[in-house]
Amino acid sequence: MSIQDRIYNPQMECMSRDERAQLQGQRLRKTVEHVYKNVPMYRKRMDEQGVKPEDIRTVEDLQLLPFTEKTDLRDEFPFGLLAVPKDQIVRIQGSSGTTGKPIVSGYTENDVEVWTEMVARALSAAGGTKDDIVQVCYGYGLFTGGLGAHQGATRIGAMTIPMSSGNTQRQIMMMRELGSTILCCTPSYATYLGETIREMGLEPGKDIKLKSGVFGAEPWSEEMRQRIEALLGIDAMDIYGLTEIAGPGVSFECIEKHGMHVNEDHVIAEIIDPVTGKQLPYGTPGELVFTTITKDGQPMIRYRTHDICTLDDTPCSCGRTMVRMGRITGRTDDMLVIRGVNVFPSQIESVLVGVSGVAPHYVLVVDRVNSSDTLEVKVELTEEMFSDTVSHIEDIRRTITEQIKSVVGIMVKVSLVPPKSIPRSEGKAKRIIDNRKI
Ligand code: DLL
């Protein structure tokens, strides 16, 4: 397949950088006018900062605008950041916030359309065409992975299998019987599927027809790519996104596998110093910030992702002129991504403080077992509870496990440990031990 055949929208993906900057400027002006007029929070922030919509003329003027944080989405939950009347919203997607409350994003029909094309671009870059059979094993629901991949796969005309996550044996059976050629899931699940396929004695290329995979929603490494490619005999491509902006497809890798092209006709990417908030030049690692420029329902102005990476605007041999972002190398906050689900220690803490019999001393141990992330919550019992009967302790463990499942959405292992057994720290409490090597 030629490199050109892998480009879904050559006009937009390959336009000159100057031309694109002009387009971005135009779209940015329109977005800023739209939010100033229709979103009280943005109007207030801009007024406080002394910026008027007419001050924003080009992409460079972006720096005059205030940032948006995840906490703003929480504070304005559920509809405070909508820039259109509610009856124009056709979809709500969501993910975990920093506390028990989720954050949500509303999409108009046009927003869904834009997002769909972004994923279509990613799938085309992975070699996807109408002749493909795309197995989507991202979760369907509020999480953007399932529906996002589904829409993109349908858009390229592929046969789309909405498997959703879990049930590995059934995934493999369908993959085999239907002859899936493209796999969409988290990289850790792709590894697990690959290992299980090998254990079952199945042979990629013969029993399994996969040719590529589009993997994201969590950090992964070059080593992991190589492992997945070897296990499944495919090209493993990275895809990035976040609920607040547009789910998967904000950026995606081309066959060069050297960074993810940002869909710059729909979003403007910046890298900032997370402490000073000042813009950093391309090539310098820092915090990734996005501004949506085609989103009508819930536009985001300078949204701080807290993901750390670099941007690279050097030409790519695939012909796309869209800036590339490197792998996410860390976060500026304490968000963990466990099996593709965003988890904040504060969510776990909110559960623990509501359960009697445990002390507010806890530590979260993250590991990777059989290619799957595990989270163990170690929490101290109170002195009184420690001397209580064992059966009571079992009740506490069950309560905590169930509540964490309902607040965070994942099963964790809860270990109740004796009082004073978790090391105390003199400074900031060390709440996370991440043993994953990614
Ligand atoms: O994870 C959207 C998505 C679904 C992306 C499917 C790719 C594939 P959220 O649940 O809102 O959205 O989580 C967004 O996940 O800020 C990153 O920290 C992390 N993340 C997403 N993609 C990648 C990736 C979806 N390719 C948060 N590499 C982001 C590393 C990623 N981290």
Short mmCIF file of C-alpha atoms and ligand atoms in Angstrom, two decimals:
data_model
loop_
_atom_site.label_atom_id
_atom_site.label_comp_id
_atom_site.label_asym_id
_atom_site.label_seq_id
_atom_site.Cartn_x
_atom_site.Cartn_y
_atom_site.Cartn_z
CA MET A 1 0.00 0.00 0.00
CA SER A 2 1.46 3.39 -0.96
CA ILE A 3 2.00 6.16 1.53
CA GLN A 4 -0.63 8.30 -0.32
CA ASP A 5 -3.24 5.58 0.02
CA ARG A 6 -2.88 5.87 3.77
CA ILE A 7 -3.89 9.54 3.85
CA TYR A 8 -7.60 10.05 4.44
CA ASN A 9 -7.82 13.79 3.75
CA PRO A 10 -4.71 14.90 1.82
CA GLN A 11 -5.98 18.45 1.43
CA MET A 12 -6.12 19.00 5.17
CA GLU A 13 -3.40 16.63 6.34
CA CYS A 14 -0.78 17.81 3.85
CA MET A 15 -1.45 21.56 3.43
CA SER A 16 1.55 23.86 3.85
CA ARG A 17 2.27 24.94 7.39
CA ASP A 18 1.70 28.59 6.45
CA GLU A 19 -1.66 27.84 4.94
CA ARG A 20 -2.62 25.86 8.00
CA ALA A 21 -1.54 28.62 10.37
CA GLN A 22 -3.90 30.95 8.49
CA LEU A 23 -6.73 28.47 8.73
CA GLN A 24 -6.03 28.00 12.44
CA GLY A 25 -6.07 31.77 12.98
CA GLN A 26 -9.46 32.08 11.28
CA ARG A 27 -10.95 29.17 13.20
CA LEU A 28 -9.45 30.37 16.48
CA ARG A 29 -11.03 33.81 16.07
CA LYS A 30 -14.41 32.21 15.46
CA THR A 31 -14.06 29.91 18.47
CA VAL A 32 -13.03 32.74 20.79
CA GLU A 33 -15.99 34.87 19.69
CA HIS A 34 -18.26 31.86 20.20
CA VAL A 35 -17.11 31.10 23.75
CA TYR A 36 -16.99 34.77 24.76
CA LYS A 37 -20.58 35.16 23.70
CA ASN A 38 -21.95 31.87 24.99
CA VAL A 39 -19.88 30.54 27.92
CA PRO A 40 -20.04 32.71 31.07
CA MET A 41 -16.85 31.17 32.52
CA TYR A 42 -14.78 32.10 29.48
CA ARG A 43 -16.26 35.59 29.26
CA LYS A 44 -15.48 36.18 32.95
CA ARG A 45 -11.92 34.83 32.64
CA MET A 46 -11.19 36.88 29.55
CA ASP A 47 -12.64 40.02 31.13
CA GLU A 48 -10.51 39.44 34.23
CA GLN A 49 -7.46 39.09 32.02
CA GLY A 50 -8.44 42.17 29.99
CA VAL A 51 -8.64 40.25 26.70
CA LYS A 52 -11.39 40.88 24.18
CA PRO A 53 -12.23 38.52 21.29
CA GLU A 54 -10.97 41.14 18.82
CA ASP A 55 -7.49 40.94 20.41
CA ILE A 56 -7.15 37.40 19.07
CA ARG A 57 -6.10 37.63 15.42
CA THR A 58 -3.51 34.90 14.84
CA VAL A 59 -2.30 31.69 16.44
CA GLU A 60 0.42 33.68 18.25
CA ASP A 61 -2.28 35.57 20.15
CA LEU A 62 -3.32 32.32 21.79
CA GLN A 63 -0.90 33.14 24.60
CA LEU A 64 -3.15 35.99 25.71
CA LEU A 65 -5.96 33.59 26.56
CA PRO A 66 -6.57 31.97 29.96
CA PHE A 67 -6.04 28.25 30.56
CA THR A 68 -8.78 25.70 31.21
CA GLU A 69 -8.30 22.97 33.81
CA LYS A 70 -10.02 19.66 34.53
CA THR A 71 -11.35 21.25 37.73
CA ASP A 72 -13.25 23.77 35.56
CA LEU A 73 -15.12 20.90 33.96
CA ARG A 74 -15.88 19.53 37.40
CA ASP A 75 -17.02 22.91 38.73
CA GLU A 76 -19.20 23.57 35.70
CA PHE A 77 -20.55 20.00 35.64
CA PRO A 78 -22.63 19.01 33.78
CA PHE A 79 -23.63 21.71 31.28
CA GLY A 80 -21.93 24.94 32.42
CA LEU A 81 -19.36 24.91 29.61
CA LEU A 82 -21.78 24.26 26.78
CA ALA A 83 -21.59 26.98 24.14
CA VAL A 84 -24.81 25.94 22.39
CA PRO A 85 -28.35 25.28 23.62
CA LYS A 86 -28.75 21.81 25.07
CA ASP A 87 -31.05 20.71 22.26
CA GLN A 88 -28.13 20.94 19.82
CA ILE A 89 -26.13 18.38 21.78
CA VAL A 90 -26.45 14.88 20.37
CA ARG A 91 -23.86 13.07 22.51
CA ILE A 92 -22.34 13.11 25.96
CA GLN A 93 -19.01 11.39 26.61
CA GLY A 94 -17.23 11.34 29.93
CA SER A 95 -14.35 10.18 32.05
CA SER A 96 -13.27 10.28 35.66
CA GLY A 97 -12.68 13.61 37.29
CA THR A 98 -10.35 14.18 40.20
CA THR A 99 -13.11 13.26 42.65
CA GLY A 100 -16.08 10.90 42.46
CA LYS A 101 -17.83 13.16 39.99
CA PRO A 102 -17.15 12.43 36.32
CA ILE A 103 -16.35 15.13 33.84
CA VAL A 104 -18.47 15.27 30.71
CA SER A 105 -18.21 16.77 27.28
CA GLY A 106 -21.17 17.56 25.03
CA TYR A 107 -20.93 17.08 21.25
CA THR A 108 -23.10 18.59 18.52
CA GLU A 109 -23.74 16.59 15.38
CA ASN A 110 -20.91 18.49 13.72
CA ASP A 111 -18.55 17.78 16.64
CA VAL A 112 -19.23 14.05 16.30
CA GLU A 113 -18.57 14.41 12.58
CA VAL A 114 -15.20 16.12 13.16
CA TRP A 115 -14.16 13.53 15.73
CA THR A 116 -15.21 10.72 13.39
CA GLU A 117 -12.97 12.07 10.65
CA MET A 118 -10.05 12.36 13.06
CA VAL A 119 -10.29 8.64 13.85
CA ALA A 120 -10.83 7.83 10.17
CA ARG A 121 -7.50 9.56 9.48
CA ALA A 122 -5.82 7.40 12.15
CA LEU A 123 -7.27 4.18 10.78
CA SER A 124 -6.30 5.11 7.22
CA ALA A 125 -2.77 5.79 8.43
CA ALA A 126 -2.78 2.25 9.83
CA GLY A 127 -3.68 0.99 6.35
CA GLY A 128 -7.43 0.79 6.97
CA THR A 129 -9.81 0.72 3.97
CA LYS A 130 -13.34 -0.45 3.26
CA ASP A 131 -11.93 -3.94 2.77
CA ASP A 132 -10.87 -4.17 6.39
CA ILE A 133 -12.53 -5.80 9.36
CA VAL A 134 -11.98 -3.67 12.42
CA GLN A 135 -12.36 -5.27 15.84
CA VAL A 136 -13.00 -2.63 18.46
CA CYS A 137 -12.16 -3.84 21.96
CA TYR A 138 -12.06 -0.44 23.63
CA GLY A 139 -14.91 -0.13 26.10
CA TYR A 140 -18.16 1.30 24.73
CA GLY A 141 -20.01 3.81 26.89
CA LEU A 142 -19.09 7.16 28.36
CA PHE A 143 -15.43 6.32 27.64
CA THR A 144 -14.59 7.68 24.20
CA GLY A 145 -12.50 4.69 23.07
CA GLY A 146 -15.24 2.31 21.89
CA LEU A 147 -17.58 4.71 20.12
CA GLY A 148 -14.68 6.79 18.79
CA ALA A 149 -12.96 3.86 17.11
CA HIS A 150 -16.33 2.53 15.97
CA GLN A 151 -17.31 5.76 14.23
CA GLY A 152 -13.93 6.07 12.51
CA ALA A 153 -14.00 2.47 11.32
CA THR A 154 -17.52 2.88 9.96
CA ARG A 155 -16.46 6.10 8.23
CA ILE A 156 -13.71 4.37 6.24
CA GLY A 157 -16.32 1.81 5.24
CA ALA A 158 -14.69 -1.05 7.12
CA MET A 159 -16.69 -3.93 8.58
CA THR A 160 -16.81 -2.88 12.22
CA ILE A 161 -17.08 -5.36 15.08
CA PRO A 162 -18.22 -3.61 18.28
CA MET A 163 -16.80 -6.15 20.73
CA SER A 164 -16.16 -3.69 23.58
CA SER A 165 -13.64 -4.72 26.23
CA GLY A 166 -13.12 -7.99 28.06
CA ASN A 167 -13.92 -11.67 27.46
CA THR A 168 -10.63 -12.57 25.84
CA GLN A 169 -11.61 -16.04 24.63
CA ARG A 170 -14.63 -14.61 22.83
CA GLN A 171 -12.51 -11.81 21.34
CA ILE A 172 -10.11 -14.35 19.92
CA MET A 173 -12.86 -16.61 18.64
CA MET A 174 -14.47 -13.69 16.78
CA MET A 175 -11.11 -12.47 15.53
CA ARG A 176 -10.46 -15.89 14.09
CA GLU A 177 -13.89 -16.64 12.69
CA LEU A 178 -14.54 -13.20 11.21
CA GLY A 179 -10.95 -12.67 10.09
CA SER A 180 -10.40 -9.29 11.77
CA THR A 181 -7.61 -7.31 10.10
CA ILE A 182 -7.33 -4.26 12.36
CA LEU A 183 -7.41 -4.28 16.14
CA CYS A 184 -8.35 -1.29 18.30
CA CYS A 185 -7.68 -1.56 22.04
CA THR A 186 -5.26 -0.47 24.74
CA PRO A 187 -1.65 -1.57 24.17
CA SER A 188 -1.69 -3.62 27.36
CA TYR A 189 -4.76 -5.51 26.19
CA ALA A 190 -3.17 -6.02 22.77
CA THR A 191 -0.20 -7.64 24.52
CA TYR A 192 -2.49 -9.84 26.57
CA LEU A 193 -4.47 -10.87 23.48
CA GLY A 194 -1.20 -11.66 21.70
CA GLU A 195 0.07 -13.77 24.57
CA THR A 196 -3.21 -15.65 24.85
CA ILE A 197 -3.30 -16.27 21.10
CA ARG A 198 0.20 -17.76 21.31
CA GLU A 199 -0.70 -19.87 24.35
CA MET A 200 -3.66 -21.25 22.43
CA GLY A 201 -1.23 -22.37 19.75
CA LEU A 202 -2.74 -20.06 17.13
CA GLU A 203 -0.52 -18.61 14.46
CA PRO A 204 -0.70 -14.98 13.36
CA GLY A 205 -0.77 -14.79 9.57
CA LYS A 206 -2.52 -18.16 9.39
CA ASP A 207 -5.23 -18.44 12.06
CA ILE A 208 -5.25 -14.74 12.87
CA LYS A 209 -5.44 -12.28 9.98
CA LEU A 210 -4.59 -9.03 11.78
CA LYS A 211 -2.35 -6.64 9.83
CA SER A 212 -2.30 -3.62 12.11
CA GLY A 213 -3.53 -2.22 15.39
CA VAL A 214 -4.36 1.25 16.66
CA PHE A 215 -3.54 1.38 20.33
CA GLY A 216 -3.82 4.14 22.90
CA ALA A 217 -5.58 5.49 25.99
CA GLU A 218 -2.53 4.75 28.16
CA PRO A 219 1.23 5.29 28.04
CA TRP A 220 3.34 2.63 26.33
CA SER A 221 6.88 2.24 25.12
CA GLU A 222 8.88 1.32 22.03
CA GLU A 223 9.72 -2.04 23.65
CA MET A 224 6.03 -2.71 24.11
CA ARG A 225 5.41 -1.85 20.46
CA GLN A 226 8.02 -4.37 19.40
CA ARG A 227 6.54 -7.03 21.64
CA ILE A 228 3.00 -6.49 20.30
CA GLU A 229 4.24 -6.46 16.71
CA ALA A 230 6.11 -9.72 17.24
CA LEU A 231 3.28 -11.44 19.10
CA LEU A 232 0.58 -10.51 16.60
CA GLY A 233 2.63 -10.03 13.42
CA ILE A 234 1.23 -6.53 12.86
CA ASP A 235 2.10 -2.84 12.62
CA ALA A 236 1.27 -1.39 16.04
CA MET A 237 0.38 2.29 15.86
CA ASP A 238 -0.14 4.81 18.63
CA ILE A 239 -3.26 6.97 18.94
CA TYR A 240 -3.84 9.72 21.50
CA GLY A 241 -6.85 11.62 22.71
CA LEU A 242 -8.81 12.79 25.70
CA THR A 243 -12.47 13.16 26.51
CA GLU A 244 -12.27 16.93 27.00
CA ILE A 245 -10.97 17.53 23.47
CA ALA A 246 -12.30 14.77 21.22
CA GLY A 247 -11.51 11.27 22.48
CA PRO A 248 -9.14 9.15 20.36
CA GLY A 249 -7.84 10.76 17.18
CA VAL A 250 -6.59 14.09 18.54
CA SER A 251 -3.29 12.73 17.22
CA PHE A 252 -2.17 9.50 15.56
CA GLU A 253 0.90 7.82 14.16
CA CYS A 254 1.63 7.34 10.49
CA ILE A 255 3.49 4.30 9.18
CA GLU A 256 6.82 6.00 9.99
CA LYS A 257 5.94 5.30 13.65
CA HIS A 258 7.83 8.33 14.74
CA GLY A 259 5.44 10.50 16.73
CA MET A 260 1.72 11.20 16.45
CA HIS A 261 0.48 13.78 13.93
CA VAL A 262 -1.82 16.26 15.65
CA ASN A 263 -5.01 17.01 13.69
CA GLU A 264 -4.03 20.65 13.58
CA ASP A 265 -6.93 21.80 11.43
CA HIS A 266 -9.16 20.95 14.40
CA VAL A 267 -6.95 21.60 17.43
CA ILE A 268 -3.97 23.83 18.20
CA ALA A 269 -1.28 22.18 20.30
CA GLU A 270 1.12 24.08 22.55
CA ILE A 271 3.80 22.96 24.98
CA ILE A 272 4.09 25.03 28.13
CA ASP A 273 6.29 25.12 31.18
CA PRO A 274 3.95 23.57 33.77
CA VAL A 275 5.19 25.94 36.48
CA THR A 276 5.31 29.30 34.73
CA GLY A 277 2.65 28.56 32.09
CA LYS A 278 4.95 30.08 29.42
CA GLN A 279 5.01 28.57 25.93
CA LEU A 280 8.07 26.44 25.13
CA PRO A 281 9.63 25.98 21.69
CA TYR A 282 9.15 22.83 19.62
CA GLY A 283 11.51 20.10 20.76
CA THR A 284 11.44 21.03 24.44
CA PRO A 285 9.54 18.69 26.76
CA GLY A 286 6.71 20.25 28.70
CA GLU A 287 2.99 20.11 29.33
CA LEU A 288 0.71 19.63 26.37
CA VAL A 289 -2.10 22.17 25.97
CA PHE A 290 -4.91 22.02 23.42
CA THR A 291 -7.34 24.55 22.00
CA THR A 292 -10.21 23.23 19.92
CA ILE A 293 -10.95 25.32 16.83
CA THR A 294 -13.85 23.46 15.20
CA LYS A 295 -15.82 22.30 18.23
CA ASP A 296 -19.19 24.00 18.71
CA GLY A 297 -20.77 22.15 21.65
CA GLN A 298 -18.12 22.42 24.33
CA PRO A 299 -15.05 24.19 22.93
CA MET A 300 -11.91 24.15 25.05
CA ILE A 301 -9.54 27.09 25.25
CA ARG A 302 -5.94 26.24 26.19
CA TYR A 303 -6.91 23.04 27.98
CA ARG A 304 -4.09 21.81 30.20
CA THR A 305 -3.79 18.06 29.65
CA HIS A 306 -1.06 17.58 32.30
CA ASP A 307 0.51 15.10 29.87
CA ILE A 308 4.23 15.65 29.28
CA CYS A 309 5.72 15.32 25.81
CA THR A 310 7.50 17.24 23.03
CA LEU A 311 6.24 18.60 19.71
CA ASP A 312 8.18 18.19 16.48
CA ASP A 313 7.43 20.24 13.37
CA THR A 314 10.17 18.81 11.16
CA PRO A 315 8.85 17.33 7.89
CA CYS A 316 7.69 13.73 7.94
CA SER A 317 8.30 11.46 4.96
CA CYS A 318 4.64 10.43 4.94
CA GLY A 319 3.77 13.83 3.47
CA ARG A 320 1.61 15.00 6.35
CA THR A 321 2.58 18.46 7.52
CA MET A 322 0.86 18.21 10.87
CA VAL A 323 3.13 18.61 13.87
CA ARG A 324 4.02 15.38 15.66
CA MET A 325 3.88 14.78 19.39
CA GLY A 326 6.25 12.32 21.00
CA ARG A 327 5.18 9.61 23.40
CA ILE A 328 3.66 10.78 26.66
CA THR A 329 6.54 10.45 29.10
CA GLY A 330 4.73 11.40 32.28
CA ARG A 331 2.18 13.64 33.94
CA THR A 332 2.46 16.88 35.85
CA ASP A 333 -0.26 15.72 38.25
CA ASP A 334 -0.83 12.43 40.03
CA MET A 335 -3.27 10.88 37.57
CA LEU A 336 -2.64 7.20 36.94
CA VAL A 337 -3.87 5.35 33.90
CA ILE A 338 -4.80 1.80 34.90
CA ARG A 339 -5.95 -0.49 32.08
CA GLY A 340 -6.86 2.64 30.13
CA VAL A 341 -8.95 4.10 32.97
CA ASN A 342 -7.89 7.41 34.52
CA VAL A 343 -7.51 7.12 38.27
CA PHE A 344 -6.76 9.91 40.71
CA PRO A 345 -5.52 9.07 44.22
CA SER A 346 -8.03 11.65 45.48
CA GLN A 347 -10.89 9.46 44.24
CA ILE A 348 -9.59 6.51 46.28
CA GLU A 349 -9.01 8.76 49.27
CA SER A 350 -12.61 10.01 49.08
CA VAL A 351 -13.76 6.40 49.48
CA LEU A 352 -11.34 5.57 52.30
CA VAL A 353 -12.27 8.56 54.47
CA GLY A 354 -15.90 7.48 54.37
CA VAL A 355 -15.25 3.97 55.73
CA SER A 356 -14.97 3.51 59.47
CA GLY A 357 -12.30 1.19 60.79
CA VAL A 358 -9.52 2.40 58.48
CA ALA A 359 -7.04 5.23 59.05
CA PRO A 360 -6.27 7.88 56.39
CA HIS A 361 -2.89 6.26 55.71
CA TYR A 362 -2.75 4.47 52.41
CA VAL A 363 -0.52 3.70 49.51
CA LEU A 364 -1.39 2.70 45.94
CA VAL A 365 0.80 0.02 44.42
CA VAL A 366 0.61 -0.23 40.64
CA ASP A 367 2.08 -3.19 38.80
CA ARG A 368 1.85 -5.00 35.51
CA VAL A 369 1.03 -8.69 35.73
CA ASN A 370 0.57 -10.75 32.54
CA SER A 371 0.56 -7.50 30.53
CA SER A 372 -2.34 -6.15 32.54
CA ASP A 373 -2.14 -3.29 35.04
CA THR A 374 -3.02 -4.07 38.63
CA LEU A 375 -3.77 -1.67 41.44
CA GLU A 376 -3.44 -2.61 45.06
CA VAL A 377 -4.78 -0.25 47.69
CA LYS A 378 -2.96 -0.77 50.97
CA VAL A 379 -4.73 0.94 53.83
CA GLU A 380 -4.11 0.88 57.55
CA LEU A 381 -6.70 -0.41 59.97
CA THR A 382 -7.38 1.69 63.06
CA GLU A 383 -6.04 0.34 66.38
CA GLU A 384 -9.57 -0.60 67.48
CA MET A 385 -10.38 -2.44 64.29
CA PHE A 386 -7.03 -4.22 64.28
CA SER A 387 -7.96 -5.95 67.51
CA ASP A 388 -11.46 -6.79 66.23
CA THR A 389 -12.64 -10.08 64.79
CA VAL A 390 -11.49 -11.18 61.39
CA SER A 391 -15.00 -11.39 59.93
CA HIS A 392 -15.53 -7.68 60.52
CA ILE A 393 -12.33 -6.93 58.70
CA GLU A 394 -13.58 -8.89 55.69
CA ASP A 395 -16.67 -6.63 55.60
CA ILE A 396 -14.46 -3.56 55.48
CA ARG A 397 -12.40 -4.99 52.67
CA ARG A 398 -15.51 -5.80 50.66
CA THR A 399 -17.04 -2.36 51.27
CA ILE A 400 -13.88 -0.57 50.13
CA THR A 401 -13.50 -2.79 47.05
CA GLU A 402 -17.12 -2.25 46.00
CA GLN A 403 -17.03 1.49 46.59
CA ILE A 404 -13.81 1.95 44.66
CA LYS A 405 -15.31 -0.08 41.82
CA SER A 406 -18.34 2.20 41.76
CA VAL A 407 -16.38 5.47 42.02
CA VAL A 408 -13.38 4.69 39.82
CA GLY A 409 -14.83 1.93 37.66
CA ILE A 410 -12.12 -0.69 38.12
CA MET A 411 -11.56 -3.68 40.41
CA VAL A 412 -8.66 -3.19 42.78
CA LYS A 413 -7.04 -5.41 45.36
CA VAL A 414 -7.58 -4.01 48.85
CA SER A 415 -5.06 -4.98 51.52
CA LEU A 416 -5.81 -4.00 55.10
CA VAL A 417 -2.53 -3.60 56.93
CA PRO A 418 -1.71 -3.13 60.62
CA PRO A 419 -1.73 0.36 62.16
CA LYS A 420 1.47 2.39 61.60
CA SER A 421 2.84 -0.08 59.05
CA ILE A 422 2.79 2.37 56.12
CA PRO A 423 5.94 4.50 56.25
CA ARG A 424 5.29 8.11 57.26
CA SER A 425 6.97 10.78 55.26
CA GLU A 426 8.26 14.08 56.51
CA GLY A 427 7.29 15.98 53.43
CA LYS A 428 4.66 15.10 50.89
CA ALA A 429 3.14 11.69 51.54
CA LYS A 430 4.31 9.17 48.95
CA ARG A 431 1.01 7.67 47.95
CA ILE A 432 1.94 5.94 44.71
CA ILE A 433 4.39 3.15 44.03
CA ASP A 434 4.37 2.49 40.31
CA ASN A 435 6.31 -0.68 39.49
CA ARG A 436 5.31 -0.74 35.82
CA LYS A 437 8.10 -0.50 33.33
CA ILE A 438 6.63 1.28 30.37
O1 DLL B 1 -8.12 7.72 26.81
C1 DLL B 1 -9.16 8.60 24.82
C2 DLL B 1 -8.57 7.51 24.01
C3 DLL B 1 -9.28 6.35 23.80
C4 DLL B 1 -7.32 7.67 23.43
C5 DLL B 1 -8.75 5.36 23.01
C6 DLL B 1 -6.78 6.68 22.63
C7 DLL B 1 -7.49 5.51 22.42
P1 DLL B 1 -9.49 9.76 28.54
O2 DLL B 1 -10.11 8.59 29.19
O3 DLL B 1 -10.11 11.09 28.76
O4 DLL B 1 -9.46 9.58 26.99
O5 DLL B 1 -7.97 9.80 29.00
C8 DLL B 1 -7.09 10.76 28.46
O6 DLL B 1 -5.25 9.19 28.71
O7 DLL B 1 -4.66 12.70 28.99
C9 DLL B 1 -3.39 10.63 28.61
O8 DLL B 1 -2.91 10.79 29.92
C10 DLL B 1 -3.85 9.19 28.42
N1 DLL B 1 -3.65 8.74 27.03
C11 DLL B 1 -4.55 8.69 26.02
N2 DLL B 1 -3.96 8.21 24.90
C12 DLL B 1 -2.65 7.99 25.19
C13 DLL B 1 -1.52 7.52 24.47
C14 DLL B 1 -8.86 8.55 26.29
N3 DLL B 1 -1.58 7.13 23.20
C15 DLL B 1 -5.69 10.53 29.01
N4 DLL B 1 -0.32 7.46 25.12
C16 DLL B 1 -4.67 11.44 28.38
C17 DLL B 1 -0.22 7.82 26.42
C18 DLL B 1 -2.46 8.35 26.55
N5 DLL B 1 -1.25 8.26 27.15
#
